[in-house]
C-alpha positions as a printed Julia matrix, in Angstrom:
436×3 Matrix{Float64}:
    0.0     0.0     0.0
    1.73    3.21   -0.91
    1.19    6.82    0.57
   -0.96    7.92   -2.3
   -3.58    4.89   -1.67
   -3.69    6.16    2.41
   -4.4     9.85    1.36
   -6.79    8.18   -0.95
   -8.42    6.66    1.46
   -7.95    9.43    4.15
   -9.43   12.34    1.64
  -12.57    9.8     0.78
  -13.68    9.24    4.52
  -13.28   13.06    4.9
  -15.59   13.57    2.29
  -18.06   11.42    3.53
  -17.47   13.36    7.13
  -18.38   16.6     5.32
  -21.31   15.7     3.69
  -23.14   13.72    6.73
  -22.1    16.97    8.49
  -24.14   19.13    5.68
  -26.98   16.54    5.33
  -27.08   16.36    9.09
  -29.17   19.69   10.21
  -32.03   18.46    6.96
  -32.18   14.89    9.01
  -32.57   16.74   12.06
  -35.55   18.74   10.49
  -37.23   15.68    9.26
  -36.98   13.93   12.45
  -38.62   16.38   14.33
  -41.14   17.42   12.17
  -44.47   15.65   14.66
  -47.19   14.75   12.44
  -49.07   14.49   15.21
  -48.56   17.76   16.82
  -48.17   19.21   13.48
  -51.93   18.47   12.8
  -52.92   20.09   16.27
  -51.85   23.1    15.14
  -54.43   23.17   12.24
  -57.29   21.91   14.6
  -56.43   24.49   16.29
  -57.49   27.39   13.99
  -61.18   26.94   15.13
  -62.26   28.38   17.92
  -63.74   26.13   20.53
  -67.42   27.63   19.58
  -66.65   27.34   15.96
  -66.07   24.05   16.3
  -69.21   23.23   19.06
  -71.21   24.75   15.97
  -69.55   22.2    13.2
  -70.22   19.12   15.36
  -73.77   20.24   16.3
  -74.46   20.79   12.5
  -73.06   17.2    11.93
  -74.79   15.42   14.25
  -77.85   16.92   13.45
  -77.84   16.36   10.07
  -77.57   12.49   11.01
  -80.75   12.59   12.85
  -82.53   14.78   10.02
  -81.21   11.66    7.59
  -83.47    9.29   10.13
  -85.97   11.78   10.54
  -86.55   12.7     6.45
  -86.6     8.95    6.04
  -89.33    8.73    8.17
  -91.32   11.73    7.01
  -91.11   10.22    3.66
  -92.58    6.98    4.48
  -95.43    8.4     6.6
  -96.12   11.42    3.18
  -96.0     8.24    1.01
  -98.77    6.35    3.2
 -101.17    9.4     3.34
 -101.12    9.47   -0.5
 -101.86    5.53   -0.84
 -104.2     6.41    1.85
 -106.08    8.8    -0.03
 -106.33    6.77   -3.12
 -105.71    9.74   -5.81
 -103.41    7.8    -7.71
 -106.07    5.03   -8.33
 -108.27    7.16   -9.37
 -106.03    8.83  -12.0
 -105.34    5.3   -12.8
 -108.62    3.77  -13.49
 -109.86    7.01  -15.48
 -107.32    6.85  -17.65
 -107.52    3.26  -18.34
 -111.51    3.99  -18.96
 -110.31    5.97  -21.99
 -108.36    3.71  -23.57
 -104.86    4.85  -22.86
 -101.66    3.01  -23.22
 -100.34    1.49  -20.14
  -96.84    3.56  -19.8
  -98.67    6.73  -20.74
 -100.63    6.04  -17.44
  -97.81    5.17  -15.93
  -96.2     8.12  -16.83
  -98.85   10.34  -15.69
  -99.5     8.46  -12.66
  -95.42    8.97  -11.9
  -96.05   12.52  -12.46
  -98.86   12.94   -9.92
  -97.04   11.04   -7.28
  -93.82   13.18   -7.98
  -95.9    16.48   -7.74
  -97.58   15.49   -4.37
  -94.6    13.8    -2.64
  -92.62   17.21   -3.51
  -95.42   19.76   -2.37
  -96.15   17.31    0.84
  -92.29   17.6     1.51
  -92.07   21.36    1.26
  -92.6    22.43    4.85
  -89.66   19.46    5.63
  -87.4    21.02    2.92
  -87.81   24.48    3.97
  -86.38   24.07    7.9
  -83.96   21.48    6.91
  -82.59   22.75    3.56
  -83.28   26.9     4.35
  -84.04   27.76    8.31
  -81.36   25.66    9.47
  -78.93   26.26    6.88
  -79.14   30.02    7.72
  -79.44   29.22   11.56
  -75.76   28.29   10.96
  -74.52   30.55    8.91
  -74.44   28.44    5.57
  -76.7    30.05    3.64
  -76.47   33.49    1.59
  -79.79   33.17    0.0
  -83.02   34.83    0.32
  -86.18   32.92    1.21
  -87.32   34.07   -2.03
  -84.49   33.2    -4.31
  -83.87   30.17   -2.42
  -87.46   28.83   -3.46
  -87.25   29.99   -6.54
  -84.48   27.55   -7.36
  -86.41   25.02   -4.96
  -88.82   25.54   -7.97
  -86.54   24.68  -10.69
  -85.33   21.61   -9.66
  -88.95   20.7    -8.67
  -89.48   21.18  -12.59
  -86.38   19.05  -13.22
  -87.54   16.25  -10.85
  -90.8    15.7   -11.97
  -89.31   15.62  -15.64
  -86.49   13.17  -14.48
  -88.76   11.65  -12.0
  -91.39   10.28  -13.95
  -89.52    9.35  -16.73
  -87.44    6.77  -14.61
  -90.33    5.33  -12.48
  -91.6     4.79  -15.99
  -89.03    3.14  -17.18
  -88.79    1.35  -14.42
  -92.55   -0.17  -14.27
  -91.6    -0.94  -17.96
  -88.87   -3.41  -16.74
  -91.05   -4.72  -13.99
  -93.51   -5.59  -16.37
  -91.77   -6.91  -19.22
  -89.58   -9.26  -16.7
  -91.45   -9.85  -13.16
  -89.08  -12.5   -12.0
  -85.57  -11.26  -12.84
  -86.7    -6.93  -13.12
  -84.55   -6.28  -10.28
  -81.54   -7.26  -11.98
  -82.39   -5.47  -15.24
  -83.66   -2.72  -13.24
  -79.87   -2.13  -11.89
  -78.6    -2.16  -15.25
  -81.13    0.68  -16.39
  -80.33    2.74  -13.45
  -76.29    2.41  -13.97
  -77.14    3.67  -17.49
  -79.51    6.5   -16.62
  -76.62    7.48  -13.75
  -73.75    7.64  -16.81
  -76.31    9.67  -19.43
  -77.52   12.26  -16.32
  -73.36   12.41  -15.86
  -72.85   13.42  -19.31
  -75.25   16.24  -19.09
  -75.59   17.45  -16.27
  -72.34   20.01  -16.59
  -73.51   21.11  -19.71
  -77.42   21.04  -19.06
  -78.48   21.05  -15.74
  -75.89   23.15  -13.09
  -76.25   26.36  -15.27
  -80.0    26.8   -14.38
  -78.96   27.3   -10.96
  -75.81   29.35  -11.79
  -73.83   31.71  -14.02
  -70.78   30.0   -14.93
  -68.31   32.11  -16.88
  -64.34   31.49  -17.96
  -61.82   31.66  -15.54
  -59.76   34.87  -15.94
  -56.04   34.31  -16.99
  -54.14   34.74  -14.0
  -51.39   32.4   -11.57
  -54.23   30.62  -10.91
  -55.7    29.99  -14.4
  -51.68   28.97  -15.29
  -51.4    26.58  -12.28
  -54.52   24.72  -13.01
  -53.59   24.25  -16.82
  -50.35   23.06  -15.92
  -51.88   20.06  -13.39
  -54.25   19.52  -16.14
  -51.73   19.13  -18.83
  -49.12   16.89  -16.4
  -52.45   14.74  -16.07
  -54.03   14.22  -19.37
  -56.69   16.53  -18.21
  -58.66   18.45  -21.39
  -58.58   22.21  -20.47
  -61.0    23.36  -23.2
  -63.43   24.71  -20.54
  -61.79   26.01  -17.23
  -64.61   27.88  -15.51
  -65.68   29.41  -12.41
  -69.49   29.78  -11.23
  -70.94   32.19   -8.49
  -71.94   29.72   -5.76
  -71.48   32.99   -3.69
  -75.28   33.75   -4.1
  -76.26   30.26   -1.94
  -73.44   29.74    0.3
  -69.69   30.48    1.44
  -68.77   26.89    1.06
  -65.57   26.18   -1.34
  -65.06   23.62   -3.78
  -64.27   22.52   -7.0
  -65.33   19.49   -9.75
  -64.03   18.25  -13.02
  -67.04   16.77  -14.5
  -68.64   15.52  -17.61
  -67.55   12.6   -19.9
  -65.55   12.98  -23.37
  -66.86   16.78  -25.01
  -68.44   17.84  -21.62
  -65.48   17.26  -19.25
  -65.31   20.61  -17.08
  -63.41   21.87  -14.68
  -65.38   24.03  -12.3
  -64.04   26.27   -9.62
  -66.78   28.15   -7.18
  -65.94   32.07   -6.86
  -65.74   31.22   -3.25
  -62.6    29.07   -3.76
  -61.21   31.63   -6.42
  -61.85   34.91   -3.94
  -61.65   33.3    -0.4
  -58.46   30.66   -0.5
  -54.87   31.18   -1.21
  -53.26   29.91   -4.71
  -52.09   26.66   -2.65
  -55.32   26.16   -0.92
  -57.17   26.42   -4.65
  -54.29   24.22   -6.37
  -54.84   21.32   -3.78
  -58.29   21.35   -4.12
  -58.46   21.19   -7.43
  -55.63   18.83   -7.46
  -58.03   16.71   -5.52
  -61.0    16.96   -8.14
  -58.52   15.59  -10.81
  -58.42   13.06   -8.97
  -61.76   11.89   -9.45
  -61.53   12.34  -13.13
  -58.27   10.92  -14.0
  -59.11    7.76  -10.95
  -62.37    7.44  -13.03
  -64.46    7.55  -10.04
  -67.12    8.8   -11.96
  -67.57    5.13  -13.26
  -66.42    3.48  -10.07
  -69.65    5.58   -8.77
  -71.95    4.38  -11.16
  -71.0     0.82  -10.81
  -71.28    1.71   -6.97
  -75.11    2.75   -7.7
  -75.67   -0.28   -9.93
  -75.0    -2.79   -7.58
  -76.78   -0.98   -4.58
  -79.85   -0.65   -6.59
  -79.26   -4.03   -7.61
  -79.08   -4.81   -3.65
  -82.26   -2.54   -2.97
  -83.97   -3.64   -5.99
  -83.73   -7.68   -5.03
  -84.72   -6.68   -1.36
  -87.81   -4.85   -2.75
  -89.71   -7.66   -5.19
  -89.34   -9.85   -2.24
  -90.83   -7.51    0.48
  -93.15   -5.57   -1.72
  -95.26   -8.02   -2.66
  -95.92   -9.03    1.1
  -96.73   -5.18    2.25
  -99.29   -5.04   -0.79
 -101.07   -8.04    0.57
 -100.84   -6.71    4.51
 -103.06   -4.06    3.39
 -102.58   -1.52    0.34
 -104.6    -3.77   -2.16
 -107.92   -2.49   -0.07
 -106.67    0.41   -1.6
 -106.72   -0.75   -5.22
 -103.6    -1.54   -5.61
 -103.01   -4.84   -7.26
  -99.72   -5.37   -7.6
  -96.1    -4.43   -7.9
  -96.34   -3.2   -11.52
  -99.68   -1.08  -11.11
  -98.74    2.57  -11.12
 -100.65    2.96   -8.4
  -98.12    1.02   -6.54
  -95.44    3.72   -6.55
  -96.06    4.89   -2.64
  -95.38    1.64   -1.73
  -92.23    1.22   -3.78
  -90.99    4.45   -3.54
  -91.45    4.52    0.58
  -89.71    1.26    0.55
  -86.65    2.29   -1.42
  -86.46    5.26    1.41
  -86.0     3.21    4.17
  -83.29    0.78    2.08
  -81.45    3.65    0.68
  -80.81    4.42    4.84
  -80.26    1.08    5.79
  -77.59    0.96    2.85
  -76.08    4.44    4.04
  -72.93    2.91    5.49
  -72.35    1.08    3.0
  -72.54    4.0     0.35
  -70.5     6.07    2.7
  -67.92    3.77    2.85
  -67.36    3.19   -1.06
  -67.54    7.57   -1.52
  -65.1     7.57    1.39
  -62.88    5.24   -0.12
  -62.49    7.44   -3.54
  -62.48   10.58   -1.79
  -59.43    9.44    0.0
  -57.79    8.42   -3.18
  -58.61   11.46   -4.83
  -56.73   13.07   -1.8
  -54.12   11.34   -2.16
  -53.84   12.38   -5.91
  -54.1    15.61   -5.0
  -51.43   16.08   -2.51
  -49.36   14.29   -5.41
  -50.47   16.68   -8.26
  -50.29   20.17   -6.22
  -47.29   19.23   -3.87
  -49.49   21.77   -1.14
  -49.88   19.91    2.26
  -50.48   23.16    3.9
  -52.88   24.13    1.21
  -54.9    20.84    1.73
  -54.88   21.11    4.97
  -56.04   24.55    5.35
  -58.51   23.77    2.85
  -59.62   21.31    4.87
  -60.2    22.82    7.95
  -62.11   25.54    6.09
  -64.49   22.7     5.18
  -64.49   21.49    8.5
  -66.62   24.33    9.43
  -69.44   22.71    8.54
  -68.22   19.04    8.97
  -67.09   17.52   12.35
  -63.56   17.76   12.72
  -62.57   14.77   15.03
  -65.32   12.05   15.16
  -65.01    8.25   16.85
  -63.2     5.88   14.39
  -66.6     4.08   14.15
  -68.26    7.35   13.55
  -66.6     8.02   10.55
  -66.22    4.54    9.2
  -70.2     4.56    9.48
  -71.34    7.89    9.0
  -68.57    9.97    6.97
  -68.79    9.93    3.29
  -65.72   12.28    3.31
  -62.23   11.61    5.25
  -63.3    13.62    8.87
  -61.34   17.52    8.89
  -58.64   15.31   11.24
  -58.12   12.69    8.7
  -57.05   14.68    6.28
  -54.48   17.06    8.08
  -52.98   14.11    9.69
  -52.28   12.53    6.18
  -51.36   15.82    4.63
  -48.97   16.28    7.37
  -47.65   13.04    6.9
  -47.24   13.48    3.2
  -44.97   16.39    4.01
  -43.29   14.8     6.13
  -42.42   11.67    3.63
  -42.02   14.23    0.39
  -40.91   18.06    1.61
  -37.29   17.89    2.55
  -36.62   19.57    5.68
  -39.97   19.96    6.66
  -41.3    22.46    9.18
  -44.53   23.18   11.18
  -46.24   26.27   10.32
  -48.68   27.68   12.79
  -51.55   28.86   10.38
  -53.7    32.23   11.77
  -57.67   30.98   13.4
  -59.99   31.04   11.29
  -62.82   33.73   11.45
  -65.7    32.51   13.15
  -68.78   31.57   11.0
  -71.83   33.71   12.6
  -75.6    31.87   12.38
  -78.42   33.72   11.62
């Protein structure tokens, strides 16, 4: 060994000295960077009261799922009860016409009086209570006058499908439930395709987002994702709430990406990047068609449990009524009522499967914007309105979004893994949301 191999040797292990010596304050960073406390500091920008008022909107709103349940059931007995629906039924049948044009008039009537019935339900739940805590910007006036729209748009879309639907039941009464699935998975993708283009701009003006940092950052995430940018637009969900968010929806020509003026005018450029990031997710996960399989095999669930109980609750008493079966439009408080309690029994279950992609779409987000501290803000801003820190069973049950904790905790822990030399930041409280 000669006296150049030792200062070889000597001048390598010094290297290696210096640079653990320069990488060493960056490992001390990461090490004590706490997840744990690191989400704390986020819970902590709502105020005790702010977040009393969240929880108390939550829970609430599980017992007004029970309760509107309930109320349906009942408003779907008094109009079997008072036999209008037969009577529509058998006149129209007196004059000779076609079976799914009664149907389809019958499906009308029963949309009409189940909405109207509903009304005094819809207006405490869906306006007093919304303003009570603060969520709601609207008028009375303006807020039924969009009540009044989508009344027009139900009873359209309403009596259409129960049409349809009787259709299958009668054309295959053994195996309709199965068939019955299939119709609804396809009715869920065509109302998926239009709805962007058709439906959300009766209820709002949606005009191009201006060129801008913004408009630049959300081209670029589109671009890196295979994301069409053709229409990049933002909508003024100002007039019924203060509530941010974002979508990309629509299939092939329609796909959209949406942006509320809330979420352009009331977050920061990282806060708006990660949750649009998030939205991507859904559209390049395809969760739009993992959601419509989700729906075809619940209804398929539903649909199975209903032609065997149906039958039985026709025969306990509604045929006094004139109701003789399953397939007579006359039948559709009986389905319908039905189908409300199932769709709650099934709740966790459909929780569970939107919970599922909403965390992946999280996940996609955090990857797409690289802003932890935009997410999480983001999040907490939504946890205004959505209990921050529920019971592990409580959210696996009742959540269909990751709980406001949840998601810090994994943004944090994303920084952790990705940011180099991560640090806390203590983010300012946020301003306390008054009710009405």
């Amino acid at each position: 060994m000669t006296l150049g191999d030792d200062m070889a040797r000597a001048n390598f292990w010094v290297a290696i000295a210096v640079g653990c010596a320069a990488l060493a304050p960056t490992w001390a960073r990461a090490a004590a960077f706490d997840v744990n406390h690191a989400t704390a500091l986020y819970l902590a920008v709502l105020s005790p009261a702010a977040r009393a008022r969240s929880d108390a909107y939550f829970d609430g709103g599980l017992w007004l799922d029970a309760a509107s349940t309930l109320i349906t059931v009942l408003l779907c007995w008094v109009i079997l009860r008072v036999g209008l629906l037969v009577s529509l039924r058998d006149a129209m049948r007196r004059r000779g016409w076609r079976p799914w044009v009664v149907m389809l008039a019958v499906a009308a009537l029963f949309v009409l009086l189940l909405s109207l019935l509903q009304l005094p339900w819809s207006i405490y739940v869906d306006f007093l209570r919304e303003r009570r805590f603060g969520l709601m910007n609207q008028t009375f006036g303006g807020w039924l006058g969009q009540q009044a729209i989508a009344l027009a748009l139900t009873l359209v879309a309403g009596s259409l499908v129960l049409t349809v639907i009787n259709a299958v039941i009668r054309a295959f009464p053994r195996h309709w439930w199965l068939i019955g699935a299939g119709v609804v998975g396809v009715l869920a993708a065509f109302f998926s395709l239009i709805t962007p283009v058709f439906i959300m701009p009766l209820f709002n003006t949606y005009t191009d987002l201006a060129p801008g940092p913004l408009r630049t950052r959300i081209v670029a995430m589109a671009d890196a994702n295979h994301i069409p940018t053709n229409h990049i637009v933002v909508f003024d969900a100002s007039r019924q709430s203060d509530r941010i968010s974002a979508n990309v929806s629509g299939v092939g020509p329609t796909v959209q990406i949406s942006l509320t003026d809330n979420l352009v005018n009331r977050t920061s450029l990282p806060e708006a990047a990660a949750v649009v990031g998030h939205e991507m997710g859904h559209y390049v996960l395809g969760h739009v068609w993992t959601g419509i399989a989700v729906i075809t095999l619940l209804s398929a669930a539903q649909f199975w449990l209903l032609a065997r109980w149906a039958p039985g609750v026709l025969a306990a008493g509604a045929w006094r009524r004139g109701v003789r079966g399953i397939d007579d439009p006359a039948a559709l408080p009986v389905l319908v009522g039905l189908m409300s309690a199932l769709t709650l029994l099934f709740l966790p279950l459909s929780n569970t499967s939107t919970r599922y992609t909403e965390s992946a779409a999280d996940a996609f987000g955090l990857n797409a914007a690289r802003e932890p501290d935009g997410f999480a803000l983001a999040a907490m801003k939504l946890s205004t309105y959505r209990k921050i820190a529920p019971p592990w069973w409580e959210e696996a049950l009742f959540y269909d979004h990751p709980s406001g904790h949840t998601r810090v905790y994994r943004a944090m822990q994303w920084k952790k893994d990705h940011v180099p030399g991560a640090i806390e930041v203590v983010p300012a409280p946020l301003p306390d949301v008054k009710g009405r």
